[in-house]
Tab-separated table of C-alpha atoms and ligand atoms in Angstrom:
chain	number	residue	atom	x	y	z
A	17	UNK	CA	102.757	167.855	122.517
A	18	UNK	CA	99.636	170.628	123.359
A	19	UNK	CA	96.414	170.493	120.698
A	20	UNK	CA	94.686	172.732	123.477
A	21	UNK	CA	94.466	176.756	122.730
A	22	UNK	CA	95.353	178.493	125.198
A	23	UNK	CA	91.938	180.559	126.660
A	24	UNK	CA	92.855	183.282	124.982
A	25	UNK	CA	92.637	181.436	121.547
A	26	UNK	CA	89.531	180.237	123.064
A	27	UNK	CA	87.796	184.081	123.253
A	28	UNK	CA	88.616	184.761	119.991
A	29	UNK	CA	87.543	181.829	118.044
A	30	UNK	CA	84.583	182.014	119.963
A	31	UNK	CA	84.170	185.381	119.816
A	32	UNK	CA	84.529	185.579	115.812
A	33	UNK	CA	82.244	182.299	115.826
A	34	UNK	CA	80.157	184.163	117.407
A	35	UNK	CA	79.424	186.908	115.264
A	36	UNK	CA	79.613	185.066	112.497
A	37	UNK	CA	76.766	183.258	113.155
A	38	UNK	CA	74.781	185.933	114.495
A	39	UNK	CA	75.359	188.652	111.728
A	40	UNK	CA	77.782	187.578	108.538
A	41	UNK	CA	76.169	184.266	107.877
A	42	UNK	CA	72.753	185.288	106.852
A	43	UNK	CA	73.804	187.906	105.318
A	44	UNK	CA	76.476	186.204	103.333
A	45	UNK	CA	73.755	185.329	100.108
A	46	UNK	CA	72.903	188.953	99.201
A	47	UNK	CA	76.000	190.866	99.511
A	48	UNK	CA	77.312	188.604	96.770
A	49	UNK	CA	74.368	188.769	95.007
A	50	UNK	CA	74.647	192.504	95.207
A	51	UNK	CA	78.276	192.831	95.313
A	52	UNK	CA	77.851	194.863	98.833
A	53	UNK	CA	80.914	195.976	100.704
A	54	UNK	CA	78.845	195.374	104.524
A	55	UNK	CA	80.471	198.533	105.824
A	56	UNK	CA	78.144	198.005	109.075
A	57	UNK	CA	80.017	194.196	109.264
A	58	UNK	CA	83.328	195.405	109.442
A	59	UNK	CA	82.388	198.288	111.437
A	60	UNK	CA	81.693	196.457	114.495
A	61	UNK	CA	84.493	193.850	113.665
A	62	UNK	CA	87.047	196.589	113.779
A	63	UNK	CA	85.034	197.532	118.050
A	64	UNK	CA	85.128	194.313	118.654
A	65	UNK	CA	89.056	194.112	118.028
A	66	UNK	CA	88.955	191.741	114.784
A	67	UNK	CA	89.763	194.095	112.307
A	68	UNK	CA	93.078	194.846	114.749
A	69	UNK	CA	94.018	190.880	116.467
A	70	UNK	CA	97.201	190.387	116.232
A	71	UNK	CA	98.650	194.000	115.652
A	72	UNK	CA	100.376	195.484	118.647
A	73	UNK	CA	98.040	196.909	122.088
A	74	UNK	CA	99.930	199.779	121.892
A	75	UNK	CA	99.426	200.670	118.476
A	76	UNK	CA	95.342	200.573	118.448
A	77	UNK	CA	94.977	196.689	117.950
A	78	UNK	CA	94.436	193.867	119.796
A	79	UNK	CA	97.668	192.255	121.207
A	80	UNK	CA	96.692	188.803	119.935
A	81	UNK	CA	98.532	186.405	118.797
A	82	UNK	CA	98.894	184.832	115.680
A	83	UNK	CA	97.551	181.803	116.235
A	84	UNK	CA	94.079	183.281	117.749
A	85	UNK	CA	93.999	185.685	114.484
A	86	UNK	CA	93.955	181.973	112.078
A	87	UNK	CA	91.161	180.282	114.717
A	88	UNK	CA	88.977	184.010	114.474
A	89	UNK	CA	89.595	184.387	110.426
A	90	UNK	CA	88.536	180.731	109.680
A	91	UNK	CA	84.947	181.499	111.356
A	92	UNK	CA	85.024	184.509	109.322
A	93	UNK	CA	84.938	183.242	106.492
A	94	UNK	CA	82.710	180.318	107.701
A	95	UNK	CA	80.293	182.688	106.939
A	96	UNK	CA	81.859	183.826	104.439
A	97	UNK	CA	85.253	184.602	103.107
A	98	UNK	CA	84.108	188.071	101.202
A	99	UNK	CA	84.541	189.687	104.700
A	100	UNK	CA	87.342	186.942	105.763
A	101	UNK	CA	89.657	188.724	102.635
A	102	UNK	CA	88.721	192.308	103.658
A	103	UNK	CA	90.042	191.130	107.551
A	104	UNK	CA	92.805	188.888	106.379
A	105	UNK	CA	94.004	191.878	103.056
A	106	UNK	CA	93.580	194.238	106.474
A	107	UNK	CA	95.179	192.187	108.780
A	108	UNK	CA	97.820	190.780	106.959
A	109	UNK	CA	98.966	192.717	103.920
A	110	UNK	CA	97.668	196.534	105.084
A	111	UNK	CA	99.035	196.555	108.609
A	112	UNK	CA	101.410	194.510	109.634
A	113	UNK	CA	103.927	195.814	107.234
A	114	UNK	CA	104.154	198.892	109.025
A	115	UNK	CA	103.765	196.148	112.983
A	116	UNK	CA	107.701	194.432	111.432
A	117	UNK	CA	109.992	196.833	109.135
A	118	UNK	CA	107.795	200.480	109.934
A	119	UNK	CA	109.719	202.741	111.567
A	120	UNK	CA	108.509	204.362	115.446
A	121	UNK	CA	106.378	207.267	114.386
A	122	UNK	CA	105.181	205.420	111.507
A	123	UNK	CA	103.739	203.074	113.168
A	124	UNK	CA	102.104	205.847	116.019
A	125	UNK	CA	100.937	207.507	112.903
A	126	UNK	CA	99.314	204.787	110.944
A	127	UNK	CA	98.769	202.675	113.193
A	128	UNK	CA	97.826	203.957	116.017
A	129	UNK	CA	96.033	207.386	114.440
A	130	UNK	CA	95.045	206.361	111.016
A	131	UNK	CA	94.181	202.828	111.660
A	132	UNK	CA	92.554	202.713	115.092
A	133	UNK	CA	92.323	199.010	114.987
A	134	UNK	CA	90.492	198.846	111.844
A	135	UNK	CA	88.336	202.342	111.589
A	136	UNK	CA	90.657	202.844	108.865
A	137	UNK	CA	91.239	200.327	106.621
A	138	UNK	CA	94.818	199.917	105.632
A	139	UNK	CA	95.589	198.259	101.838
A	140	UNK	CA	99.262	196.918	99.984
A	141	UNK	CA	100.077	196.644	96.061
A	142	UNK	CA	102.759	194.701	94.956
A	143	UNK	CA	100.465	193.138	91.275
A	144	UNK	CA	100.853	194.956	88.487
A	145	UNK	CA	99.653	194.147	84.532
A	146	UNK	CA	103.542	193.123	84.056
A	147	UNK	CA	103.935	191.537	87.641
A	148	UNK	CA	102.084	189.618	88.658
A	149	UNK	CA	103.892	186.512	90.021
A	150	UNK	CA	106.912	188.117	89.164
A	151	UNK	CA	107.382	191.025	91.676
A	152	UNK	CA	110.244	191.891	89.101
A	153	UNK	CA	108.661	193.020	86.253
A	154	UNK	CA	107.662	195.947	88.646
A	155	UNK	CA	106.916	199.025	86.311
A	156	UNK	CA	105.998	201.975	88.980
A	157	UNK	CA	108.693	204.284	89.243
A	158	UNK	CA	109.044	206.560	92.292
A	159	UNK	CA	111.996	209.093	91.965
A	160	UNK	CA	113.555	211.124	95.131
A	161	UNK	CA	112.875	214.879	93.610
A	162	UNK	CA	113.812	217.879	96.126
A	163	UNK	CA	113.014	215.611	99.635
A	164	UNK	CA	109.581	214.149	98.376
A	165	UNK	CA	108.771	210.262	96.664
A	166	UNK	CA	107.504	211.619	92.652
A	167	UNK	CA	105.496	208.386	92.156
A	168	UNK	CA	104.505	207.164	88.991
A	169	UNK	CA	102.320	204.259	87.406
A	170	UNK	CA	99.573	201.420	88.361
A	171	UNK	CA	98.937	198.291	89.786
A	172	UNK	CA	95.941	196.192	90.232
A	173	UNK	CA	93.394	194.218	91.988
A	174	UNK	CA	94.269	195.082	95.054
A	175	UNK	CA	92.215	194.729	97.552
A	176	UNK	CA	90.902	197.336	100.080
A	177	UNK	CA	91.801	199.907	98.341
A	178	UNK	CA	88.773	202.138	97.335
A	179	UNK	CA	86.615	201.896	99.978
A	180	UNK	CA	85.247	204.726	102.155
A	181	UNK	CA	87.230	204.295	105.145
A	182	UNK	CA	90.657	203.396	103.152
A	183	UNK	CA	93.141	204.914	104.760
A	184	UNK	CA	95.739	204.398	102.253
A	185	UNK	CA	98.031	201.832	100.463
A	186	UNK	CA	101.739	200.542	100.918
A	187	UNK	CA	102.732	199.589	97.296
A	188	UNK	CA	106.197	198.259	95.619
A	189	UNK	CA	107.741	200.985	93.251
A	190	UNK	CA	111.288	200.522	91.704
A	191	UNK	CA	113.259	202.657	92.408
A	192	UNK	CA	116.752	202.624	90.341
A	193	UNK	CA	119.023	199.734	89.602
A	194	UNK	CA	120.982	197.624	91.169
A	195	UNK	CA	124.283	196.464	89.456
A	196	UNK	CA	123.617	192.763	89.518
A	197	UNK	CA	120.418	194.084	87.212
A	198	UNK	CA	117.327	194.020	89.142
A	199	UNK	CA	115.119	196.907	89.972
A	200	UNK	CA	115.767	198.087	93.213
A	201	UNK	CA	112.328	197.902	94.892
A	202	UNK	CA	111.449	200.164	97.742
A	203	UNK	CA	107.816	199.778	99.276
A	204	UNK	CA	106.322	203.279	99.916
A	205	UNK	CA	103.218	204.993	101.720
A	206	UNK	CA	100.421	206.707	99.794
A	207	UNK	CA	97.524	208.162	101.637
A	208	UNK	CA	94.222	208.277	100.688
A	209	UNK	CA	93.992	211.606	99.561
A	210	UNK	CA	97.110	212.168	98.160
A	211	UNK	CA	97.234	214.321	94.563
A	212	UNK	CA	98.118	212.403	92.106
A	213	UNK	CA	96.902	209.246	93.450
A	214	UNK	CA	93.007	207.953	92.132
A	215	UNK	CA	91.188	204.934	92.291
A	216	UNK	CA	89.168	203.545	89.343
A	217	UNK	CA	85.719	201.281	89.600
A	218	UNK	CA	85.614	197.618	90.955
A	219	UNK	CA	85.716	194.370	89.298
A	220	UNK	CA	83.316	191.460	88.522
A	221	UNK	CA	84.167	189.281	90.164
A	222	UNK	CA	83.318	185.525	90.494
A	223	UNK	CA	83.887	185.625	94.431
A	224	UNK	CA	84.206	187.290	96.579
A	225	UNK	CA	82.090	189.948	95.618
A	226	UNK	CA	81.242	190.985	99.123
A	227	UNK	CA	85.134	192.782	98.798
A	228	UNK	CA	86.778	195.419	97.542
A	229	UNK	CA	89.163	195.618	94.938
A	230	UNK	CA	90.679	198.342	92.658
A	231	UNK	CA	92.760	199.305	89.902
A	232	UNK	CA	95.320	202.055	91.517
A	233	UNK	CA	97.093	204.789	89.139
A	234	UNK	CA	99.845	207.866	90.421
A	235	UNK	CA	99.954	210.061	87.856
A	236	UNK	CA	103.491	212.868	89.561
A	237	UNK	CA	101.435	211.556	93.203
A	238	UNK	CA	103.960	213.195	95.600
A	239	UNK	CA	104.612	211.915	99.316
A	240	UNK	CA	107.002	213.271	101.675
A	241	UNK	CA	111.076	211.368	101.837
A	242	UNK	CA	109.852	209.920	105.244
A	243	UNK	CA	107.014	208.026	103.472
A	244	UNK	CA	109.549	205.108	102.441
A	245	UNK	CA	107.974	202.635	104.728
A	246	UNK	CA	111.464	200.998	107.039
A	247	UNK	CA	114.580	201.474	104.411
A	248	UNK	CA	115.057	202.445	100.775
A	249	UNK	CA	115.459	199.219	99.194
A	250	UNK	CA	113.818	196.728	101.573
A	251	UNK	CA	110.833	196.583	99.470
A	252	UNK	CA	111.952	192.777	97.721
A	253	UNK	CA	112.454	190.919	100.936
A	254	UNK	CA	109.931	192.879	102.395
A	255	UNK	CA	107.112	191.987	101.077
A	256	UNK	CA	108.114	188.023	100.673
A	257	UNK	CA	108.409	188.710	104.239
A	258	UNK	CA	104.881	189.865	103.886
A	259	UNK	CA	102.832	187.709	102.357
A	260	UNK	CA	105.012	184.610	104.627
A	261	UNK	CA	102.477	185.569	107.556
A	262	UNK	CA	99.247	186.298	104.172
A	263	UNK	CA	99.209	182.505	103.038
A	264	UNK	CA	99.244	180.526	106.317
A	265	UNK	CA	95.559	183.090	107.336
A	266	UNK	CA	94.468	183.202	103.654
A	267	UNK	CA	94.885	179.002	104.053
A	268	UNK	CA	92.881	179.755	107.884
A	269	UNK	CA	90.442	181.868	105.087
A	270	UNK	CA	90.034	178.385	102.988
A	271	UNK	CA	90.241	175.992	105.820
A	272	UNK	CA	86.710	178.357	107.209
A	273	UNK	CA	85.513	177.814	103.146
A	274	UNK	CA	86.084	174.153	103.958
A	275	UNK	CA	84.323	174.168	107.252
A	276	UNK	CA	80.681	175.762	105.596
A	277	UNK	CA	81.135	173.436	102.575
A	278	UNK	CA	81.173	170.551	105.705
A	279	UNK	CA	78.879	172.276	106.939
A	280	UNK	CA	76.045	172.111	104.049
A	281	UNK	CA	76.822	168.448	103.125
A	282	UNK	CA	76.054	167.148	106.379
A	283	UNK	CA	73.026	168.803	106.243
A	284	UNK	CA	71.834	168.153	103.182
A	285	UNK	CA	72.920	164.262	103.203
A	286	UNK	CA	70.483	164.164	106.167
A	287	UNK	CA	67.707	166.258	105.000
A	288	UNK	CA	67.428	164.432	101.157
A	289	UNK	CA	65.672	161.366	101.173
A	290	UNK	CA	66.159	159.020	97.615
A	291	UNK	CA	65.064	155.245	97.751
A	292	UNK	CA	63.275	155.731	101.194
A	293	UNK	CA	66.376	156.976	102.847
A	294	UNK	CA	68.047	159.758	104.236
A	295	UNK	CA	71.511	159.298	101.166
A	296	UNK	CA	73.541	159.817	104.799
A	297	UNK	CA	72.436	156.323	104.281
A	298	UNK	CA	74.021	156.211	101.712
A	299	UNK	CA	78.043	154.749	102.455
A	300	UNK	CA	79.451	156.362	98.763
A	301	UNK	CA	77.782	159.519	100.612
A	302	UNK	CA	78.643	158.694	104.007
A	303	UNK	CA	82.612	158.059	102.528
A	304	UNK	CA	82.549	161.548	100.767
A	305	UNK	CA	81.544	163.445	103.670
A	306	UNK	CA	84.068	161.272	105.511
A	307	UNK	CA	87.340	162.323	103.356
A	308	UNK	CA	85.971	166.302	103.499
A	309	UNK	CA	86.416	166.049	107.216
A	310	UNK	CA	89.848	164.658	107.284
A	311	UNK	CA	91.319	166.994	104.317
A	312	UNK	CA	89.832	169.495	107.095
A	313	UNK	CA	91.202	168.672	109.938
A	314	UNK	CA	94.827	167.983	108.147
A	315	UNK	CA	94.517	171.338	106.632
A	316	UNK	CA	93.560	172.925	109.867
A	317	UNK	CA	96.407	171.524	111.645
A	318	UNK	CA	98.728	172.829	109.317
A	319	UNK	CA	97.942	176.239	109.857
A	320	UNK	CA	97.367	176.516	113.217
A	321	UNK	CA	101.608	174.696	112.727
A	322	UNK	CA	102.472	177.177	110.671
A	323	UNK	CA	100.934	179.365	113.325
A	324	UNK	CA	102.728	178.529	116.388
A	325	UNK	CA	105.573	178.740	114.725
A	326	UNK	CA	105.646	182.044	113.901
A	327	UNK	CA	104.202	182.893	117.140
A	328	UNK	CA	107.131	180.349	118.087
A	329	UNK	CA	110.326	182.967	116.940
A	330	UNK	CA	110.824	179.780	113.750
A	331	UNK	CA	111.541	179.990	110.601
A	332	UNK	CA	108.076	178.825	108.892
A	333	UNK	CA	108.137	180.005	105.671
A	334	UNK	CA	107.947	176.297	104.346
A	335	UNK	CA	104.975	175.601	106.279
A	336	UNK	CA	103.378	178.330	104.907
A	337	UNK	CA	103.236	177.612	101.626
A	338	UNK	CA	102.251	173.944	102.904
A	339	UNK	CA	99.373	175.186	104.950
A	340	UNK	CA	98.301	177.255	101.342
A	341	UNK	CA	98.517	174.833	98.714
A	342	UNK	CA	97.101	172.524	101.103
A	343	UNK	CA	93.711	174.527	102.252
A	344	UNK	CA	92.978	175.579	99.071
A	345	UNK	CA	92.664	172.301	97.552
A	346	UNK	CA	90.978	170.372	99.967
A	347	UNK	CA	88.268	173.453	99.979
A	348	UNK	CA	88.617	172.754	96.238
A	349	UNK	CA	87.116	169.219	96.761
A	350	UNK	CA	85.469	170.202	99.446
A	351	UNK	CA	83.385	173.073	97.105
A	352	UNK	CA	82.887	170.372	94.767
A	353	UNK	CA	82.033	167.134	96.637
A	354	UNK	CA	79.397	169.732	98.558
A	355	UNK	CA	77.760	170.363	94.919
A	356	UNK	CA	77.980	166.964	93.871
A	357	UNK	CA	75.771	165.355	97.435
A	358	UNK	CA	73.301	168.476	96.836
A	359	UNK	CA	72.950	166.915	93.247
A	360	UNK	CA	70.714	169.743	91.015
A	361	UNK	CA	70.476	171.131	93.499
A	362	UNK	CA	73.104	172.267	94.416
A	363	UNK	CA	73.933	173.899	91.272
A	364	UNK	CA	70.864	176.223	91.268
A	365	UNK	CA	72.134	179.428	91.811
A	366	UNK	CA	70.164	179.802	95.339
A	367	UNK	CA	72.101	177.109	97.313
A	368	UNK	CA	75.239	178.170	99.515
A	369	UNK	CA	77.181	175.580	97.863
A	370	UNK	CA	76.767	177.436	93.874
A	371	UNK	CA	78.682	180.404	96.167
A	372	UNK	CA	81.052	178.707	97.333
A	373	UNK	CA	82.212	176.523	94.477
A	374	UNK	CA	82.647	180.475	92.963
A	375	UNK	CA	84.644	181.555	96.099
A	376	UNK	CA	87.046	179.066	96.107
A	377	UNK	CA	88.926	179.246	93.185
A	378	UNK	CA	90.876	182.033	94.287
A	379	UNK	CA	92.317	181.323	96.782
A	380	UNK	CA	94.313	179.421	95.000
A	381	UNK	CA	95.590	182.482	92.672
A	382	UNK	CA	95.475	185.290	95.582
A	383	UNK	CA	99.362	185.294	97.011
A	384	UNK	CA	101.503	183.573	95.812
A	385	UNK	CA	99.055	180.644	92.995
A	386	UNK	CA	100.436	177.714	94.331
A	387	UNK	CA	102.235	177.198	91.334
A	388	UNK	CA	104.620	179.785	93.080
A	389	UNK	CA	104.342	177.784	96.705
A	390	UNK	CA	104.970	174.205	95.196
A	391	UNK	CA	108.571	175.809	93.646
A	392	UNK	CA	109.331	177.465	97.349
A	393	UNK	CA	108.714	174.074	99.455
A	394	UNK	CA	110.640	171.768	96.591
A	395	UNK	CA	113.767	174.469	96.761
A	396	UNK	CA	113.286	174.960	100.834
A	397	UNK	CA	113.397	170.760	100.783
A	398	UNK	CA	116.477	171.150	98.638
A	399	UNK	CA	118.776	173.230	100.318
A	400	UNK	CA	117.688	171.406	103.038
A	401	UNK	CA	119.128	167.918	101.890
A	402	UNK	CA	122.197	169.561	99.632
A	403	UNK	CA	123.203	171.705	104.248
A	404	UNK	CA	122.638	167.548	105.581
A	405	UNK	CA	124.710	165.985	102.684
A	406	UNK	CA	127.807	169.015	102.900
A	407	UNK	CA	127.130	168.494	106.967
A	408	UNK	CA	127.378	164.518	106.285
A	409	UNK	CA	130.700	164.945	104.469
A	410	UNK	CA	132.505	166.997	106.820
A	411	UNK	CA	131.699	164.102	109.798
A	412	UNK	CA	133.345	161.087	107.486
B	530	FAD	C1	90.505	189.257	94.383
B	530	FAD	C2	91.321	189.496	94.467
B	530	FAD	C3	92.194	190.233	95.513
B	530	FAD	C4	93.861	190.795	94.811
B	530	FAD	N1	94.284	190.949	96.279
B	530	FAD	C5	96.260	191.275	95.970
B	530	FAD	C6	96.357	192.999	96.652
B	530	FAD	O1	95.651	193.262	97.186
B	530	FAD	N2	97.138	192.945	96.582
B	530	FAD	C7	98.614	193.036	95.481
B	530	FAD	O2	100.032	193.144	95.171
B	530	FAD	N3	97.719	192.308	94.485
B	530	FAD	C8	96.143	191.093	94.424
B	530	FAD	N4	96.401	190.707	93.862
B	530	FAD	C9	97.180	189.916	93.012
B	530	FAD	C10	97.578	188.787	92.849
B	530	FAD	O3	98.737	188.398	94.205
B	530	FAD	C11	97.922	187.514	91.959
B	530	FAD	O4	96.851	187.916	90.806
B	530	FAD	C12	98.517	186.709	92.070
B	530	FAD	O5	99.826	186.528	92.701
B	530	FAD	C13	99.094	185.966	91.076
B	530	FAD	O6	99.703	187.346	89.802
B	530	FAD	P1	98.820	186.832	88.272
B	530	FAD	O7	97.498	187.379	88.295
B	530	FAD	O8	99.302	187.576	87.224
B	530	FAD	O9	99.442	185.282	87.512
B	530	FAD	P2	100.573	185.465	86.896
B	530	FAD	O10	101.574	185.763	87.764
B	530	FAD	O11	99.919	186.655	85.261
B	530	FAD	O12	100.638	183.813	86.343
B	530	FAD	C14	99.924	183.268	85.376
B	530	FAD	C15	99.767	181.052	85.513
B	530	FAD	O13	101.082	181.545	85.444
B	530	FAD	C16	101.880	180.730	86.287
B	530	FAD	N5	103.402	181.020	86.409
B	530	FAD	C17	104.156	181.746	86.645
B	530	FAD	N6	104.990	181.823	87.061
B	530	FAD	C18	105.948	180.792	87.070
B	530	FAD	C19	106.592	180.577	87.051
B	530	FAD	N7	108.006	180.411	87.609
B	530	FAD	N8	106.717	178.989	87.158
B	530	FAD	C20	106.078	178.424	87.497
B	530	FAD	N9	104.441	178.726	86.878
B	530	FAD	C21	104.637	179.916	86.495
B	530	FAD	C22	101.224	180.676	88.066
B	530	FAD	O14	101.196	179.645	88.808
B	530	FAD	C23	99.622	180.962	87.650
B	530	FAD	O15	98.709	179.715	87.387
B	530	FAD	C24	94.856	189.969	94.240
B	530	FAD	C25	93.905	189.287	93.157
B	530	FAD	C26	92.696	188.759	92.687
B	530	FAD	C27	92.294	188.048	91.939
């Protein structure tokens, strides 16, 4: 087994690390305070190829593998998870559905001509007021009338949907009912300037404050029939697959944040003196640092294994859910312990760890909550066990 990244993977990780250290980290506190979307940072990331890292070169992407993308995303998120989620939501949620399910014309037009490796952003709209974890509750409708989809309804908390450089959203809508009584869901591509499509104001958030989330409204919003992503009625399967990839990336983002907590904790432990010693000399503090480092190492390995499975066209859904739950909870524990090591200073808004503590919670919620991911893992285990038991009975 080879744990060495390839030279290409190392190149992406180092490029992202250098950029994040020099251009993102020094501005993270101010961007969070002012709740400003960092257009210049995102534009530079597009120029460096980071905003299209795992997308095909023929459509304006950088052609990197999924491991490289996750290594780079960890480094960006180590500097600022607001920028990390902008990159993640654009690549994993906005663009990869075009790659996986789009027609050649859709790939050419949206990825190649509109998005162009991140010069414009694309959003993915699933969540609604009554459809969070339960996407079957989707109430936004799309009706086919005279060769055009007429979309009515609304979405909630959609990342990258309202920036000045957003190209549009792929929205999940109800396009009918199935014989089994469940809704037929279809993904519809809606460009930003479509009449009848509007965005509400951004939210006051606890974290990710320099990233963009909006409510979206569709009122007799008409798009051509060919704006169905792939095939009609495939929306449910498409978003499940999209979220599998997204979960690995949110796990990478969580590892980046956990690492940032450890970075700050190490620095503080070596600087802060009590009882005539650096607090790093006390075993109680050393054990906290050791526990943080062990969990981060494990979470990182889980991310990279899930990403490697995806790169090798193996099934990776269970590993994606495992990585997402473990990495997000690792980051939460790391943020908590980093503040503990900082003492009262960590409770001050001026300290980076206080910001990390506010940022960390969303990782256990977005792109599938920890509860839902644990359910996925358990169902997968049970199905595998049932299959093995059946095989044993056949061979007996
Ligand atoms: C900052 C931010 C950015 C986001 N970006 C996007 C985006 O770009 N696109 C998008 O479509 N959505 C986005 N979302 C929405 C996000 O994906 C949802 O918040 C998430 O899927 C959970 O849905 P919910 O918040 O409605 O929680 P709910 O579904 O209301 O769940 C509430 C609680 O009940 C639990 N629960 C629900 N059902 C079950 C069950 N069957 N068994 C056990 N427990 C259950 C959940 O785990 C959770 O703990 C974003 C959200 C935020 C806050």
